[in-house]
N, CA, C and O atoms as a DFTB+ gen file, in Angstrom:
680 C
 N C O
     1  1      60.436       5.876       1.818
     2  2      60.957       4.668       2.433
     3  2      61.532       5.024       3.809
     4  3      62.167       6.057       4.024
     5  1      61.234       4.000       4.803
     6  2      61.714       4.612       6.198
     7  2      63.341       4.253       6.431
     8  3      63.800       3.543       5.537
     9  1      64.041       4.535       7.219
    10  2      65.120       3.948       7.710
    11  2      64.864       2.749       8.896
    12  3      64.190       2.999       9.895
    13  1      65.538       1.311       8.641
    14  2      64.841       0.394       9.359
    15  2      66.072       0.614      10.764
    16  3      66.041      -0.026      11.815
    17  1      67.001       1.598      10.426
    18  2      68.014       1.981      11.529
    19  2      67.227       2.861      12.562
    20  3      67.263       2.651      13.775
    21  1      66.564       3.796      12.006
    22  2      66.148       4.764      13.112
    23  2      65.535       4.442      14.104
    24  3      65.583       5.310      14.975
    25  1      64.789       3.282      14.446
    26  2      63.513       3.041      15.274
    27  2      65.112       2.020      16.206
    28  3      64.749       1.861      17.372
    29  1      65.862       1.695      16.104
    30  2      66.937       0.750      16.850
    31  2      67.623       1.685      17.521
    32  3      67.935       1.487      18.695
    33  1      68.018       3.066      16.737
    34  2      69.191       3.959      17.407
    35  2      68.170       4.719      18.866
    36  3      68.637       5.125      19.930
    37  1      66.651       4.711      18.421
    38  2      65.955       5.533      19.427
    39  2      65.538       4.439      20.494
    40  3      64.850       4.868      21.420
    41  1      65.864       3.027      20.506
    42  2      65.151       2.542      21.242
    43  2      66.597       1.873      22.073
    44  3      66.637       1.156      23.072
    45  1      67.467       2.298      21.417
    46  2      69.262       2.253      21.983
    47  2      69.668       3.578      22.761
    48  3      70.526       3.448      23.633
    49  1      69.054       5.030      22.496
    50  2      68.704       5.568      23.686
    51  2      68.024       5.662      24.575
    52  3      68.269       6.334      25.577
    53  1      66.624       4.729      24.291
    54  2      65.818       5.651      25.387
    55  2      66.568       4.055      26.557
    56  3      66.833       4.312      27.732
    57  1      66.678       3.359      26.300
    58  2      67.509       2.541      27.127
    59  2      68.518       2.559      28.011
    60  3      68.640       1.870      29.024
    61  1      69.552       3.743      27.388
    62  2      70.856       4.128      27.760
    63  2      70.231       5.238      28.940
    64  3      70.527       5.461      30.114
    65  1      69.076       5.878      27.865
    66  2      68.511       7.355      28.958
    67  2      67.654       6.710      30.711
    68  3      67.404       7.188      31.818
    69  1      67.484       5.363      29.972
    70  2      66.250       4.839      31.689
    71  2      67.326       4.451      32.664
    72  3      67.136       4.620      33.869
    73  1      68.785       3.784      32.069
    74  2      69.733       3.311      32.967
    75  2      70.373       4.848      33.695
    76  3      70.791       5.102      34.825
    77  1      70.252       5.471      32.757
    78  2      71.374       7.024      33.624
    79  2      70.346       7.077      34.963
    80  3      70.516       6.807      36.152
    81  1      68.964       7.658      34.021
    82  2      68.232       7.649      35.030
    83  2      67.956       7.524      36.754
    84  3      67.749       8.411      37.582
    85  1      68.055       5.900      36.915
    86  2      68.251       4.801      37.211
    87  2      69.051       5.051      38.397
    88  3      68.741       5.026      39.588
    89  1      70.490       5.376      37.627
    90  2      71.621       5.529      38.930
    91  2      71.127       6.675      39.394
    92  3      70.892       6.576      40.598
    93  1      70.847       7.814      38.911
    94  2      70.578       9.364      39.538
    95  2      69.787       8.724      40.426
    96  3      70.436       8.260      41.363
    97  1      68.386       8.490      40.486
    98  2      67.729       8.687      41.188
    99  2      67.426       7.592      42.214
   100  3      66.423       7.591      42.927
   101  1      68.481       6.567      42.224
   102  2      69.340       5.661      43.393
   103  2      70.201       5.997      43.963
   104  3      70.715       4.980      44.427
   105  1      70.788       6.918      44.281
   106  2      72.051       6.812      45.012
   107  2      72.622       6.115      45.626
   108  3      73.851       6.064      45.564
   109  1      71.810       5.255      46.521
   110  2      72.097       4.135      47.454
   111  2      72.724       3.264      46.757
   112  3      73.842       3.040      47.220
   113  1      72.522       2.795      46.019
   114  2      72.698       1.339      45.010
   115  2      74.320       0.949      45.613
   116  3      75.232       1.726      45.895
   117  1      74.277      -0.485      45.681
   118  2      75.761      -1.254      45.980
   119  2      76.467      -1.034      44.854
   120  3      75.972      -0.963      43.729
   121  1      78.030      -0.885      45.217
   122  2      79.128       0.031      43.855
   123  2      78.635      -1.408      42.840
   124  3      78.586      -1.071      41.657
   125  1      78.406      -2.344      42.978
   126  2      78.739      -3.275      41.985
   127  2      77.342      -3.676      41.006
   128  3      77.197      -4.360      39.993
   129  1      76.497      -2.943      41.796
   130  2      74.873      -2.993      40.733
   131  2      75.335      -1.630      39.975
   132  3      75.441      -1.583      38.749
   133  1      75.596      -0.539      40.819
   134  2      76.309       0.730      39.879
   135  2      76.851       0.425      39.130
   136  3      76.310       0.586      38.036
   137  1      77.901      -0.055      39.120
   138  2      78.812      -0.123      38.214
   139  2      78.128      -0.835      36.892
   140  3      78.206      -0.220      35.828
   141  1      77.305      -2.411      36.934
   142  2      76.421      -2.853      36.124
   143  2      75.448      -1.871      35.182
   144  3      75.002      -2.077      34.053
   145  1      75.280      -0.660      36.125
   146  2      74.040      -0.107      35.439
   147  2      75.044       0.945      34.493
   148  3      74.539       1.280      33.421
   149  1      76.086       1.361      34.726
   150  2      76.423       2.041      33.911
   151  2      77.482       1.718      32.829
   152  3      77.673       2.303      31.763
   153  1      78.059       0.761      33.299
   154  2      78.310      -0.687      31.916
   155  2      77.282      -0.439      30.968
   156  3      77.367       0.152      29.891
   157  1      76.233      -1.003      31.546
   158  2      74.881      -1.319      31.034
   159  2      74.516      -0.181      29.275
   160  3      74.317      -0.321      28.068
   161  1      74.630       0.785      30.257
   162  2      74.378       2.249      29.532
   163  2      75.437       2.307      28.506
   164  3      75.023       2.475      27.359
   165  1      76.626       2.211      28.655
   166  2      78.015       2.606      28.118
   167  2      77.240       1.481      27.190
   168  3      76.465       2.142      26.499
   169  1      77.119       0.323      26.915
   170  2      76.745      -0.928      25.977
   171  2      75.881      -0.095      25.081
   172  3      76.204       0.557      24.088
   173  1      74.714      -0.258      25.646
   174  2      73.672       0.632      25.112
   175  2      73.924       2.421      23.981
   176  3      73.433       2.765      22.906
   177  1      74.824       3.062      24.864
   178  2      75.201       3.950      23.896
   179  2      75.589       4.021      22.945
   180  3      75.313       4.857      22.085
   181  1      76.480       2.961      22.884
   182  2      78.364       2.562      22.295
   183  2      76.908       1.576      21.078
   184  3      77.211       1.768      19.900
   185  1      75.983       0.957      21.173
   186  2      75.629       0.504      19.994
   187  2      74.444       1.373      19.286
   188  3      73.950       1.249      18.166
   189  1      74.186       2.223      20.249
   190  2      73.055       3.354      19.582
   191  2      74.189       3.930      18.678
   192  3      74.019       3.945      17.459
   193  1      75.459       4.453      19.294
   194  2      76.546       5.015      18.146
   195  2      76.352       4.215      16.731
   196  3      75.809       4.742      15.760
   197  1      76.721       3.249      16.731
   198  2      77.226       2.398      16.117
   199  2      75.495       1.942      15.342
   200  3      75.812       1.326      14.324
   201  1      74.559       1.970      15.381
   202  2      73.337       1.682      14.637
   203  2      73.277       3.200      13.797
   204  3      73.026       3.281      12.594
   205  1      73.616       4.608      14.869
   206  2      73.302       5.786      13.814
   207  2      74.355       6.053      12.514
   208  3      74.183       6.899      11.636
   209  1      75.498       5.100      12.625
   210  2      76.540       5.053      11.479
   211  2      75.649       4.920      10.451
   212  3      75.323       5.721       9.575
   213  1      75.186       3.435      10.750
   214  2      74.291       2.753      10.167
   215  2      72.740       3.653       9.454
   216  3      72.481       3.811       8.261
   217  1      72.152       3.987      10.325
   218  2      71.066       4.846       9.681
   219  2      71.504       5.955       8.904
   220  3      70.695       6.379       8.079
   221  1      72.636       6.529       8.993
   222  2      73.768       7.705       7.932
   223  2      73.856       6.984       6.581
   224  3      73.769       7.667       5.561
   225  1      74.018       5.676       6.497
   226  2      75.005       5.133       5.199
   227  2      73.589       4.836       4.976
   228  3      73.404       5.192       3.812
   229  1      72.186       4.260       5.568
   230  2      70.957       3.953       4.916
   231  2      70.479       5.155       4.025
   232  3      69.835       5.388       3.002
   233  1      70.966       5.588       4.722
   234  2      70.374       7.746       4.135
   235  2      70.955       8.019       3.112
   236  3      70.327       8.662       2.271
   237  1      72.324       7.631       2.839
   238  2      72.842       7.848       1.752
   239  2      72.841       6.649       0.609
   240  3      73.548       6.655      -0.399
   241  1      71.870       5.592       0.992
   242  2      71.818       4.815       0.239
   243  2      73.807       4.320      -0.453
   244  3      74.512       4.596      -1.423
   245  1      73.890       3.591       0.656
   246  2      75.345       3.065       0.609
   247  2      74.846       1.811       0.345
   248  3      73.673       1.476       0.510
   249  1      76.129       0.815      -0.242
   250  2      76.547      -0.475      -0.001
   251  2      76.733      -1.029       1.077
   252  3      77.438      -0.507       1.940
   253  1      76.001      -2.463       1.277
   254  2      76.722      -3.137       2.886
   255  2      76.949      -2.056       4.006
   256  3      78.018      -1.815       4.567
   257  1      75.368      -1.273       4.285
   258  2      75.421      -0.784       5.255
   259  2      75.659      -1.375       6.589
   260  3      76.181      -0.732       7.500
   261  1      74.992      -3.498       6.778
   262  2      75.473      -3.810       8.179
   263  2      76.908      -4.039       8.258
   264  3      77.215      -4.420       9.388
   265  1      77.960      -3.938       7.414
   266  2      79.507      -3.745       7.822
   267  2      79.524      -2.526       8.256
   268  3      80.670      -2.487       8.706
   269  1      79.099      -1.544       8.439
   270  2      79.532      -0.325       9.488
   271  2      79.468      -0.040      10.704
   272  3      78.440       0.313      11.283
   273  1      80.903      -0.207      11.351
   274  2      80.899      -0.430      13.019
   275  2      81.603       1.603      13.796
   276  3      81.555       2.219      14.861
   277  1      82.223       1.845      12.184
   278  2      82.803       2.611      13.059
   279  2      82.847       4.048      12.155
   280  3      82.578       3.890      10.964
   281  1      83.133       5.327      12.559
   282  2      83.062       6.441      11.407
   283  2      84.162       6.120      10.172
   284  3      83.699       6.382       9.062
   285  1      85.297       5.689      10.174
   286  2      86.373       4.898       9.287
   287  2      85.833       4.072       8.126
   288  3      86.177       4.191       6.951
   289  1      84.852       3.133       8.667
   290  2      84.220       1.915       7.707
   291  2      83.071       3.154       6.578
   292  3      82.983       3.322       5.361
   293  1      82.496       3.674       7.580
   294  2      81.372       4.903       6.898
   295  2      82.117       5.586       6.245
   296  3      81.528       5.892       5.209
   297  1      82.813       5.879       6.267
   298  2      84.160       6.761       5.199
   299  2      84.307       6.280       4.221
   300  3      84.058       6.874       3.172
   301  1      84.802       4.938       4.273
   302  2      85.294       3.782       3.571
   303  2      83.934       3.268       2.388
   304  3      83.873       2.775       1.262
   305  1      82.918       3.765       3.519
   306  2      82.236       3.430       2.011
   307  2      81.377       4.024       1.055
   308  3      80.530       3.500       0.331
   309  1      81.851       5.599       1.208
   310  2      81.478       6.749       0.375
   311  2      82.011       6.112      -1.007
   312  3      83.176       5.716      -1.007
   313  1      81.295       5.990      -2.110
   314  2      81.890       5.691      -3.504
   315  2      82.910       6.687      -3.409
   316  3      82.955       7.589      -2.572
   317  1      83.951       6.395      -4.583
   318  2      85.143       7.345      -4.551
   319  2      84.988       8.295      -5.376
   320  3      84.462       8.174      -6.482
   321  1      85.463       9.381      -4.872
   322  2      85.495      10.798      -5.875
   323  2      83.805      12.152      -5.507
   324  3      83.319      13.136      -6.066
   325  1      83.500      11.238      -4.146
   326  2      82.339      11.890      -3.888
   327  2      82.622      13.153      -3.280
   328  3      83.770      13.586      -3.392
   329  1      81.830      13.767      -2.701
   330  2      82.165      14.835      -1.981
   331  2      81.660      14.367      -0.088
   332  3      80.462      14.090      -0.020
   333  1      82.131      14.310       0.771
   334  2      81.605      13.581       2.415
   335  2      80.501      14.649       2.252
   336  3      80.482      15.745       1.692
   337  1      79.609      13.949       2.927
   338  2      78.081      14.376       3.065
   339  2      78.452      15.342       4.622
   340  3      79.163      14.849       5.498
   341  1      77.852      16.728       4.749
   342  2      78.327      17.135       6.154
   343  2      77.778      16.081       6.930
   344  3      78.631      15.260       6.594
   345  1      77.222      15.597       7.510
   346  2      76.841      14.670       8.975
   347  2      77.559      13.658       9.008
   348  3      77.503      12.954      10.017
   349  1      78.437      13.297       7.917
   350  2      79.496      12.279       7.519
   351  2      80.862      12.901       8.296
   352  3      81.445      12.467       9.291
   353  1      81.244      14.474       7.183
   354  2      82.231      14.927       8.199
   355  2      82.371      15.448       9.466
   356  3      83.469      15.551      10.013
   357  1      81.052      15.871      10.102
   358  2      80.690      16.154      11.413
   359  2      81.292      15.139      12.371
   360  3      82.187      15.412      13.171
   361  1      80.820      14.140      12.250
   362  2      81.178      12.802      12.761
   363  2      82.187      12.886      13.066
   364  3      82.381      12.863      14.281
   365  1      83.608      13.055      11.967
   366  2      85.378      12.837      12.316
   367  2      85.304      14.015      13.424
   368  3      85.845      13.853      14.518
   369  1      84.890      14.731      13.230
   370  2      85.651      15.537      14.467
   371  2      84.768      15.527      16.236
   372  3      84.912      16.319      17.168
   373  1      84.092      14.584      16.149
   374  2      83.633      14.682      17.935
   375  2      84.257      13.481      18.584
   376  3      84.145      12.276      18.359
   377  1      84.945      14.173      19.458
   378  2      85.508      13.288      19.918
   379  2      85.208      12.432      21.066
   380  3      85.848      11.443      21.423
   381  1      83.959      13.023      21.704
   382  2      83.251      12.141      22.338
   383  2      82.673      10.602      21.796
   384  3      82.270       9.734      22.570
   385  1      82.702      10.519      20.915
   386  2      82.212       9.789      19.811
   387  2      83.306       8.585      20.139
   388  3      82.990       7.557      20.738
   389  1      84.986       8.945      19.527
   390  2      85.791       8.191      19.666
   391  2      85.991       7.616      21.202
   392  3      86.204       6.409      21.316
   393  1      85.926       8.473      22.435
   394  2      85.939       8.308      24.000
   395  2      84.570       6.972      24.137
   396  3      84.721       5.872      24.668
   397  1      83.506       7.411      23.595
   398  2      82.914       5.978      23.676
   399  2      83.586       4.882      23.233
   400  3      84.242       4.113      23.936
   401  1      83.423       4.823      22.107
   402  2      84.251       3.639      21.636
   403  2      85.440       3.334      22.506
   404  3      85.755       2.146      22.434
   405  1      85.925       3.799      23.023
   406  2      87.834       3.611      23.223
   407  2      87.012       3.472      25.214
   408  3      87.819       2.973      25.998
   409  1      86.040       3.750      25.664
   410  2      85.663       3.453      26.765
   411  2      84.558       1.573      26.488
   412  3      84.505       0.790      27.437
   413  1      84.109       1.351      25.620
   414  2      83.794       0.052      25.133
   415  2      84.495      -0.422      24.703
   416  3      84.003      -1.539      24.548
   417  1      85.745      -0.447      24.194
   418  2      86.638      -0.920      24.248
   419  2      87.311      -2.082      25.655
   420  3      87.483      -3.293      25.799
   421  1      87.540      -0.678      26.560
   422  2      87.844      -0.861      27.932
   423  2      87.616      -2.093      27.923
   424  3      88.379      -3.059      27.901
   425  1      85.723      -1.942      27.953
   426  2      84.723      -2.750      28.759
   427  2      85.259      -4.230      28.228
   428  3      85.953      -5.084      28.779
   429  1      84.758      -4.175      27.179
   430  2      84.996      -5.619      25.932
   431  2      86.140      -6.324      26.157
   432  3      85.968      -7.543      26.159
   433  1      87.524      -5.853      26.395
   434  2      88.460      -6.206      26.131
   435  2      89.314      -5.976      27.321
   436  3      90.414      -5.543      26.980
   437  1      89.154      -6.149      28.861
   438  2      89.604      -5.860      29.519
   439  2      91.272      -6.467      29.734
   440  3      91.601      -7.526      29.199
   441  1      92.198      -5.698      30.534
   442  2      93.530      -6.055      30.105
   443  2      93.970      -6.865      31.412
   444  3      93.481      -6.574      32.503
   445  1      94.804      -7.776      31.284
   446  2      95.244      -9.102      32.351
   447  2      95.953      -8.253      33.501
   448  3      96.310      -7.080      33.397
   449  1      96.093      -9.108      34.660
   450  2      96.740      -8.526      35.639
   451  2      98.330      -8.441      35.171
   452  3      98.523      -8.698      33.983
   453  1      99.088      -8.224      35.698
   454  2     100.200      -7.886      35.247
   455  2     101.217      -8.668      36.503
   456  3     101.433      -8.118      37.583
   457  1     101.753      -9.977      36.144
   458  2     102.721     -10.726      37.004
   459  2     104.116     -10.535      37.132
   460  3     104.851     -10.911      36.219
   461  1     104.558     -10.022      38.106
   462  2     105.953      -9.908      38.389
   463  2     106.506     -11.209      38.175
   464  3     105.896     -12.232      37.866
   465  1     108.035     -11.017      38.423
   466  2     108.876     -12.159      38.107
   467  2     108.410     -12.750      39.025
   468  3     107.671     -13.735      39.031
   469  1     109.089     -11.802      40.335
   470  2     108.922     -12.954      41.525
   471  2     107.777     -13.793      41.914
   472  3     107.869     -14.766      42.662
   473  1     106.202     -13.172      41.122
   474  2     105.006     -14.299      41.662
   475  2     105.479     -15.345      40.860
   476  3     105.624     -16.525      41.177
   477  1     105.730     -14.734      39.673
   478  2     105.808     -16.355      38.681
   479  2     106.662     -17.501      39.444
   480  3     106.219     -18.474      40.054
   481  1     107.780     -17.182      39.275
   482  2     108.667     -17.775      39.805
   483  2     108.193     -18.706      41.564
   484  3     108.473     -19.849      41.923
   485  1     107.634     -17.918      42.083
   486  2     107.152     -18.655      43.438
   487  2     106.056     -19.365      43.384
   488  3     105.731     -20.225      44.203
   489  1     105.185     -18.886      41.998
   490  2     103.787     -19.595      42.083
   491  2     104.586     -21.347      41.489
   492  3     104.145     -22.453      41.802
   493  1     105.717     -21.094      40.668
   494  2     105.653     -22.382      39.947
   495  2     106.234     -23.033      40.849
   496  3     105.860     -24.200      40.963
   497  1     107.068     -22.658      41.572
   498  2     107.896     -23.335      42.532
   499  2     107.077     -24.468      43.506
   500  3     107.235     -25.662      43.756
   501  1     106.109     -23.409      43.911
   502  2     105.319     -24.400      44.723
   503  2     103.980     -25.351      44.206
   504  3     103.170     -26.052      44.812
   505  1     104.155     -25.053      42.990
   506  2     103.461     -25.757      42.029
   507  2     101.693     -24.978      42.371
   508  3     100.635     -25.604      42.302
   509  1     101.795     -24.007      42.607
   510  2     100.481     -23.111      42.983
   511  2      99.788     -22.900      41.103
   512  3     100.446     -22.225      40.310
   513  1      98.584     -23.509      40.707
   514  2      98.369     -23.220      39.862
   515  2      97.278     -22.002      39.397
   516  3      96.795     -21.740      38.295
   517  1      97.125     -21.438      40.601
   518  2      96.106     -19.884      40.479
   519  2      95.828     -19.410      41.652
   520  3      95.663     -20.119      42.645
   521  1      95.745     -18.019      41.632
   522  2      95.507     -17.140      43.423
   523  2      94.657     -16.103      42.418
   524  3      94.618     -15.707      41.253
   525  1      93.914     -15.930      43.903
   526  2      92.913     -14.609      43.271
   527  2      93.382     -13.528      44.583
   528  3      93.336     -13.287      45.789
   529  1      93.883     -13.104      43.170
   530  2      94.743     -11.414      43.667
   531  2      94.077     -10.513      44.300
   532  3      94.609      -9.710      45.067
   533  1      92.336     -10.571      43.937
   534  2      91.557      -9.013      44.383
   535  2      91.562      -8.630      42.647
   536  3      91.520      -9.275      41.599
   537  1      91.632      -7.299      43.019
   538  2      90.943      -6.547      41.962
   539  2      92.863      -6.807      40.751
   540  3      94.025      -7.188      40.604
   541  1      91.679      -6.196      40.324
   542  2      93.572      -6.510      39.115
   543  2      93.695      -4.748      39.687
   544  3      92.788      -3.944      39.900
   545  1      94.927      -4.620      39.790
   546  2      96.012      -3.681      40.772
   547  2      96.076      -2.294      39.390
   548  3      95.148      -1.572      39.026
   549  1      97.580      -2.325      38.865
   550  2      97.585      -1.361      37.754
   551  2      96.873      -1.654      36.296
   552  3      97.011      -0.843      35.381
   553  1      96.195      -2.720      36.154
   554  2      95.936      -3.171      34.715
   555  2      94.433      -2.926      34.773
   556  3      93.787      -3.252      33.777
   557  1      93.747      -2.352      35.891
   558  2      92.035      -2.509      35.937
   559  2      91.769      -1.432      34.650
   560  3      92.557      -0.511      34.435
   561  1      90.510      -1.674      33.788
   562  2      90.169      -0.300      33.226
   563  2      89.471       0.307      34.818
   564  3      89.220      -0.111      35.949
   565  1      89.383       1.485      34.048
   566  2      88.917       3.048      35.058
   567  2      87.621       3.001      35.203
   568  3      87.139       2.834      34.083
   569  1      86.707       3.069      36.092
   570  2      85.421       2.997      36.151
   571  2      84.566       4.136      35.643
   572  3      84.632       5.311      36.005
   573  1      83.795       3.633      34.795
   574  2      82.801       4.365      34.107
   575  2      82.496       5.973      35.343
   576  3      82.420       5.808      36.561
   577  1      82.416       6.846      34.932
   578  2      81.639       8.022      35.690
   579  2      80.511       8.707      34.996
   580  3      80.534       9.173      33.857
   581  1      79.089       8.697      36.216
   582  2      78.110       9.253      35.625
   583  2      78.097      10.209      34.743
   584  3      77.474      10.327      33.688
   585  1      79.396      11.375      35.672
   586  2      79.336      12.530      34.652
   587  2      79.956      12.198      33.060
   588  3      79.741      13.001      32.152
   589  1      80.481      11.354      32.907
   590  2      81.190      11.319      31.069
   591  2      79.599      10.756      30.351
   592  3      78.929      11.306      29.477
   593  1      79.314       9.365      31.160
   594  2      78.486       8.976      30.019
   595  2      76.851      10.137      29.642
   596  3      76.149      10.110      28.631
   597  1      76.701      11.066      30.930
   598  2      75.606      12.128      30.924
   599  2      76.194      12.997      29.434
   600  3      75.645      12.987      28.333
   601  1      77.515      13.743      29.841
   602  2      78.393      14.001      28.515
   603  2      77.905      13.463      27.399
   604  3      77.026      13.956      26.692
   605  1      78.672      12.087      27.173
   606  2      78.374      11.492      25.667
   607  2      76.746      11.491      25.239
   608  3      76.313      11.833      24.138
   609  1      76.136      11.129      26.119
   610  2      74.766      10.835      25.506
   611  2      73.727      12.247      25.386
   612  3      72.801      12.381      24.586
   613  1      74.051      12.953      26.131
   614  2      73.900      14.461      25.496
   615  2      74.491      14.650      24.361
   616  3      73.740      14.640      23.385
   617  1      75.781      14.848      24.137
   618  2      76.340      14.498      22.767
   619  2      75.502      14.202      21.930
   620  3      74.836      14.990      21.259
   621  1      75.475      13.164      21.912
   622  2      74.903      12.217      21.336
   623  2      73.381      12.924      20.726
   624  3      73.130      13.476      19.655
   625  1      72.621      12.659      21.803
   626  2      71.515      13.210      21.581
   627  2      71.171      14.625      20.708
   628  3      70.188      14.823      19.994
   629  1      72.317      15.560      21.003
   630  2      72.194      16.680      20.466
   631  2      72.352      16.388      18.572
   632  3      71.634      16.725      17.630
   633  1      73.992      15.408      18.684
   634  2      73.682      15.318      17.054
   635  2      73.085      14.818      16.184
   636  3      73.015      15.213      15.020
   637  1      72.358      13.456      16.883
   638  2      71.317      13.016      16.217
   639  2      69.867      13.551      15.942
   640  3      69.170      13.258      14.971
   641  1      69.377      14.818      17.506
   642  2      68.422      15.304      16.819
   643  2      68.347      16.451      15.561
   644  3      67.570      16.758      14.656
   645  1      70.093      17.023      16.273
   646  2      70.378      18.155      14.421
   647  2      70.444      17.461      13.053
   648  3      70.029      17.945      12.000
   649  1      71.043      16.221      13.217
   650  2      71.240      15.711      11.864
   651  2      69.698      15.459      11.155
   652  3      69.388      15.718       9.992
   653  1      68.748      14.816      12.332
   654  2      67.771      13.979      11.856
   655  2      66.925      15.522      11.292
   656  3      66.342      15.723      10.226
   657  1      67.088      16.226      12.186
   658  2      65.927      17.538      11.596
   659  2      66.661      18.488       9.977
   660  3      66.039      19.183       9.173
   661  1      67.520      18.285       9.990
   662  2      68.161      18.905       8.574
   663  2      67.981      17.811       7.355
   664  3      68.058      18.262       6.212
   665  1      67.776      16.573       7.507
   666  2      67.548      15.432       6.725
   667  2      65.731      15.638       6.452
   668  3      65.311      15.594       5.295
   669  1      64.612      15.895       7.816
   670  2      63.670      16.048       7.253
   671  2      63.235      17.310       6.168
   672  3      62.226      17.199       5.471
   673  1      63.923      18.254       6.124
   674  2      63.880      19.573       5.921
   675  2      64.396      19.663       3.580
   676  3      64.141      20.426       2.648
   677  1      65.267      18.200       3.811
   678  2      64.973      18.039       2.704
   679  2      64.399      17.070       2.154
   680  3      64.174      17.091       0.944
């Protein structure tokens, strides 16, 4: 029986791999198509992660494999009293793994500008009901850098092709 995960997690890299690509061999590109393309990628990775949970718990023939978003939930749904499968406990400890997530995070959930007293206070006064500040000041997330997501998806790449070749082997 195949895994109907595997053919999603490879087609969630080679996606992530055409966007890296992409920027390398643009340099020119305006910061704000950059920045898109490596959003783009970070998306793309952050759900290739998140599909190979998925193809792990298919492998182990788990329960309600599409509830698994994160290595925690995959934990969570080892029957109890088992022993963690190694590519299960491999998982807790890379922490690149968690840096994606907690960098899609960022993305997803970006955090509000941050209003002093005194705007409040002057915006209401004059009955001003919105100004566009520019960029949000201390509250921006940090912009993606080529070199982390090259990082993760090497990562990446490396443990999915060890896991997948020790799985064919039995």
């Amino acid at each position: 029986m195949t895994n109907p995960y595997q053919a999603r997690v490879q087609q969630k890299r080679a996606h992530c791999r055409m966007m890296l690509r992409w920027v390398e061999q643009h340099s020119e590109v305006a910061r704000q198509e950059r920045e898109a393309l490596l959003q783009g990628a970070l998306i793309h990775l952050a759900v290739a992660c998140r599909l190979y949970l998925r193809e792990i718990a298919n492998r182990l023939a788990l329960k309600q494999v599409d509830a698994i978003f994160s290595v925690p939930e995959l934990l969570q749904a080892l029957p109890a009293g088992e022993s963690i499968h190694e590519s299960v406990s491999e998982l807790q400890s890379q922490i690149w793994l968690s840096e994606i997530f907690a960098a899609e995070r960022k993305l997803l959930n970006p955090l509000p500008p941050i209003d002093t007293p005194a705007s409040v206070v002057s915006s209401q006064a004059s009955g001003l009901i919105a100004v566009d500040s520019g960029p949000l000041t201390n509250r921006e997330p940090e912009g993606l850098e080529l070199r982390d997501l090259h990082r993760w998806f090497t990562e990446f790449e490396d443990l999915v092709e060890r896991h997948r070749q020790v799985y064919q082997e039995f």
